[in-house]
PDB file of C-alpha atoms in Angstrom:
ATOM      1  CA  MET A 203      -0.006   0.078   0.036  1.00  0.00           C
ATOM      2  CA  ASN A 204       1.532   3.321  -1.053  1.00  0.00           C
ATOM      3  CA  ILE A 205       1.016   6.563   0.652  1.00  0.00           C
ATOM      4  CA  SER A 206      -1.740   8.014  -1.547  1.00  0.00           C
ATOM      5  CA  GLU A 207      -3.849   4.866  -1.095  1.00  0.00           C
ATOM      6  CA  LYS A 208      -3.290   5.229   2.708  1.00  0.00           C
ATOM      7  CA  ILE A 209      -4.337   8.920   2.657  1.00  0.00           C
ATOM      8  CA  ALA A 210      -7.454   7.898   0.618  1.00  0.00           C
ATOM      9  CA  GLN A 211      -8.290   5.137   3.103  1.00  0.00           C
ATOM     10  CA  ILE A 212      -7.954   7.558   6.110  1.00  0.00           C
ATOM     11  CA  ARG A 213     -10.114  10.277   4.269  1.00  0.00           C
ATOM     12  CA  LYS A 214     -12.894   7.613   4.180  1.00  0.00           C
ATOM     13  CA  GLN A 215     -12.767   7.137   8.045  1.00  0.00           C
ATOM     14  CA  PRO A 216     -14.992   9.032  10.435  1.00  0.00           C
ATOM     15  CA  GLU A 217     -13.721  12.355  11.862  1.00  0.00           C
ATOM     16  CA  HIS A 218     -12.708  10.902  15.246  1.00  0.00           C
ATOM     17  CA  ILE A 219     -10.457   8.375  13.487  1.00  0.00           C
ATOM     18  CA  ARG A 220      -8.841  10.991  11.323  1.00  0.00           C
ATOM     19  CA  LEU A 221      -8.214  13.159  14.328  1.00  0.00           C
ATOM     20  CA  ARG A 222      -6.385  10.138  15.866  1.00  0.00           C
ATOM     21  CA  TRP A 223      -4.256   9.901  12.884  1.00  0.00           C
ATOM     22  CA  VAL A 224      -3.476  13.669  13.022  1.00  0.00           C
ATOM     23  CA  TRP A 225      -2.506  13.696  16.729  1.00  0.00           C
ATOM     24  CA  GLY A 226      -0.518  10.432  16.192  1.00  0.00           C
ATOM     25  CA  SER A 227       1.490  12.110  13.409  1.00  0.00           C
ATOM     26  CA  VAL A 228       1.965  15.251  15.512  1.00  0.00           C
ATOM     27  CA  ALA A 229       3.306  13.111  18.347  1.00  0.00           C
ATOM     28  CA  VAL A 230       5.726  11.224  16.196  1.00  0.00           C
ATOM     29  CA  SER A 231       6.950  14.325  14.507  1.00  0.00           C
ATOM     30  CA  MET A 232       7.435  16.107  17.742  1.00  0.00           C
ATOM     31  CA  PHE A 233       9.321  13.122  19.254  1.00  0.00           C
ATOM     32  CA  PHE A 234      11.770  13.335  16.486  1.00  0.00           C
ATOM     33  CA  ILE A 235      12.067  17.224  16.625  1.00  0.00           C
ATOM     34  CA  ILE A 236      12.566  17.071  20.448  1.00  0.00           C
ATOM     35  CA  THR A 237      15.216  14.347  20.163  1.00  0.00           C
ATOM     36  CA  ILE A 238      17.256  16.217  17.659  1.00  0.00           C
ATOM     37  CA  TRP A 239      16.975  19.401  19.769  1.00  0.00           C
ATOM     38  CA  ILE A 240      18.116  17.584  22.903  1.00  0.00           C
ATOM     39  CA  PHE A 241      21.236  16.047  21.022  1.00  0.00           C
ATOM     40  CA  SER A 242      22.142  19.418  19.591  1.00  0.00           C
ATOM     41  CA  ILE A 243      21.778  21.191  22.966  1.00  0.00           C
ATOM     42  CA  THR A 244      23.999  18.635  24.700  1.00  0.00           C
ATOM     43  CA  LEU A 245      26.482  18.816  21.883  1.00  0.00           C
ATOM     44  CA  ILE A 246      26.591  22.741  22.172  1.00  0.00           C
ATOM     45  CA  PHE A 247      27.151  22.472  25.954  1.00  0.00           C
ATOM     46  CA  LYS A 248      29.968  19.957  25.544  1.00  0.00           C
ATOM     47  CA  GLU A 249      31.711  22.161  22.990  1.00  0.00           C
ATOM     48  CA  GLY A 250      31.090  25.243  25.063  1.00  0.00           C
ATOM     49  CA  THR A 251      32.934  23.879  28.093  1.00  0.00           C
ATOM     50  CA  ALA A 252      35.816  22.619  25.839  1.00  0.00           C
ATOM     51  CA  LYS A 253      36.212  25.977  24.202  1.00  0.00           C
ATOM     52  CA  ASN A 254      35.863  28.252  27.242  1.00  0.00           C
ATOM     53  CA  GLU A 255      39.451  29.442  26.813  1.00  0.00           C
ATOM     54  CA  LYS A 256      38.769  30.472  23.196  1.00  0.00           C
ATOM     55  CA  SER A 257      35.637  32.305  24.027  1.00  0.00           C
ATOM     56  CA  THR A 258      37.555  35.099  25.695  1.00  0.00           C
ATOM     57  CA  ASP A 259      39.774  35.408  22.607  1.00  0.00           C
ATOM     58  CA  THR A 260      36.730  35.556  20.463  1.00  0.00           C
ATOM     59  CA  THR A 261      35.211  38.313  22.653  1.00  0.00           C
ATOM     60  CA  VAL A 262      38.252  40.446  22.467  1.00  0.00           C
ATOM     61  CA  SER A 263      38.406  40.032  18.664  1.00  0.00           C
ATOM     62  CA  LEU A 264      34.959  41.075  18.241  1.00  0.00           C
ATOM     63  CA  THR A 265      35.369  44.077  20.476  1.00  0.00           C
ATOM     64  CA  GLU A 266      38.380  45.183  18.396  1.00  0.00           C
ATOM     65  CA  GLN A 267      36.376  44.601  15.165  1.00  0.00           C
ATOM     66  CA  LEU A 268      33.444  46.807  16.489  1.00  0.00           C
ATOM     67  CA  LYS A 269      35.955  49.647  17.507  1.00  0.00           C
ATOM     68  CA  THR A 270      37.494  49.503  14.030  1.00  0.00           C
ATOM     69  CA  ALA A 271      33.922  49.616  12.350  1.00  0.00           C
ATOM     70  CA  LYS A 272      32.929  52.556  14.618  1.00  0.00           C
ATOM     71  CA  ASN A 273      35.939  54.524  13.500  1.00  0.00           C
ATOM     72  CA  GLN A 274      35.335  53.854   9.796  1.00  0.00           C
ATOM     73  CA  ILE A 275      31.671  54.741   9.756  1.00  0.00           C
ATOM     74  CA  PRO A 276      30.961  58.495   9.472  1.00  0.00           C
ATOM     75  CA  SER A 277      28.990  60.065  12.169  1.00  0.00           C
ATOM     76  CA  ILE A 278      25.485  61.608  11.523  1.00  0.00           C
ATOM     77  CA  THR A 279      26.821  65.079  12.233  1.00  0.00           C
ATOM     78  CA  SER A 280      29.478  64.813   9.597  1.00  0.00           C
ATOM     79  CA  PHE A 281      26.907  63.510   7.132  1.00  0.00           C
ATOM     80  CA  SER A 282      24.533  66.361   7.741  1.00  0.00           C
ATOM     81  CA  GLU A 283      27.251  68.984   7.343  1.00  0.00           C
ATOM     82  CA  ASN A 284      27.914  67.665   3.815  1.00  0.00           C
ATOM     83  CA  THR A 285      24.364  67.968   2.532  1.00  0.00           C
ATOM     84  CA  THR A 286      22.537  70.991   1.147  1.00  0.00           C
ATOM     85  CA  PRO A 287      19.198  72.042   2.749  1.00  0.00           C
ATOM     86  CA  VAL A 288      15.925  71.253   1.077  1.00  0.00           C
ATOM     87  CA  VAL A 289      13.778  74.204  -0.060  1.00  0.00           C
ATOM     88  CA  PRO A 290      10.090  73.510   0.321  1.00  0.00           C
ATOM     89  CA  ILE A 291       8.061  74.224  -2.825  1.00  0.00           C
ATOM     90  CA  ASP A 292       4.644  76.037  -2.589  1.00  0.00           C
ATOM     91  CA  SER A 293       2.327  73.217  -3.930  1.00  0.00           C
ATOM     92  CA  ALA A 294      -0.261  75.642  -5.329  1.00  0.00           C
ATOM     93  CA  VAL A 295       1.981  77.684  -7.552  1.00  0.00           C
ATOM     94  CA  GLY A 296       4.951  75.431  -7.821  1.00  0.00           C
ATOM     95  CA  THR A 297       7.526  78.094  -6.858  1.00  0.00           C
ATOM     96  CA  THR A 298       9.546  78.700  -3.823  1.00  0.00           C
ATOM     97  CA  ARG A 299       8.419  81.121  -1.241  1.00  0.00           C
ATOM     98  CA  PRO A 300      10.566  84.197  -0.689  1.00  0.00           C
ATOM     99  CA  SER A 301      10.706  83.349   2.999  1.00  0.00           C
ATOM    100  CA  ASP A 302      12.297  79.966   2.289  1.00  0.00           C
ATOM    101  CA  LEU A 303      15.180  81.430   0.241  1.00  0.00           C
ATOM    102  CA  GLN A 304      16.674  83.360   3.162  1.00  0.00           C
TER     103      GLN A 304
END
């Protein structure tokens, strides 16, 4: 029996039987997901304790990279000094107002 025949057979069943199939499938899927999750968490903790000395080196390296990036990125004030001001246009006439040109 292939899967399409099994699905067709389940569709013919009453609703309470179909709900059993749904919850059974959910339970099996969650079992596999939780099992993989537990194994990955334990692996992360094992690697974390073994690499405890390297984590301080990584933190220092990351701090240095952030300082370098901060020095390379221009500040907002220097950006605003290099721009020209925008003159509003009077929407009714399409010209600038004399008070805006000062």
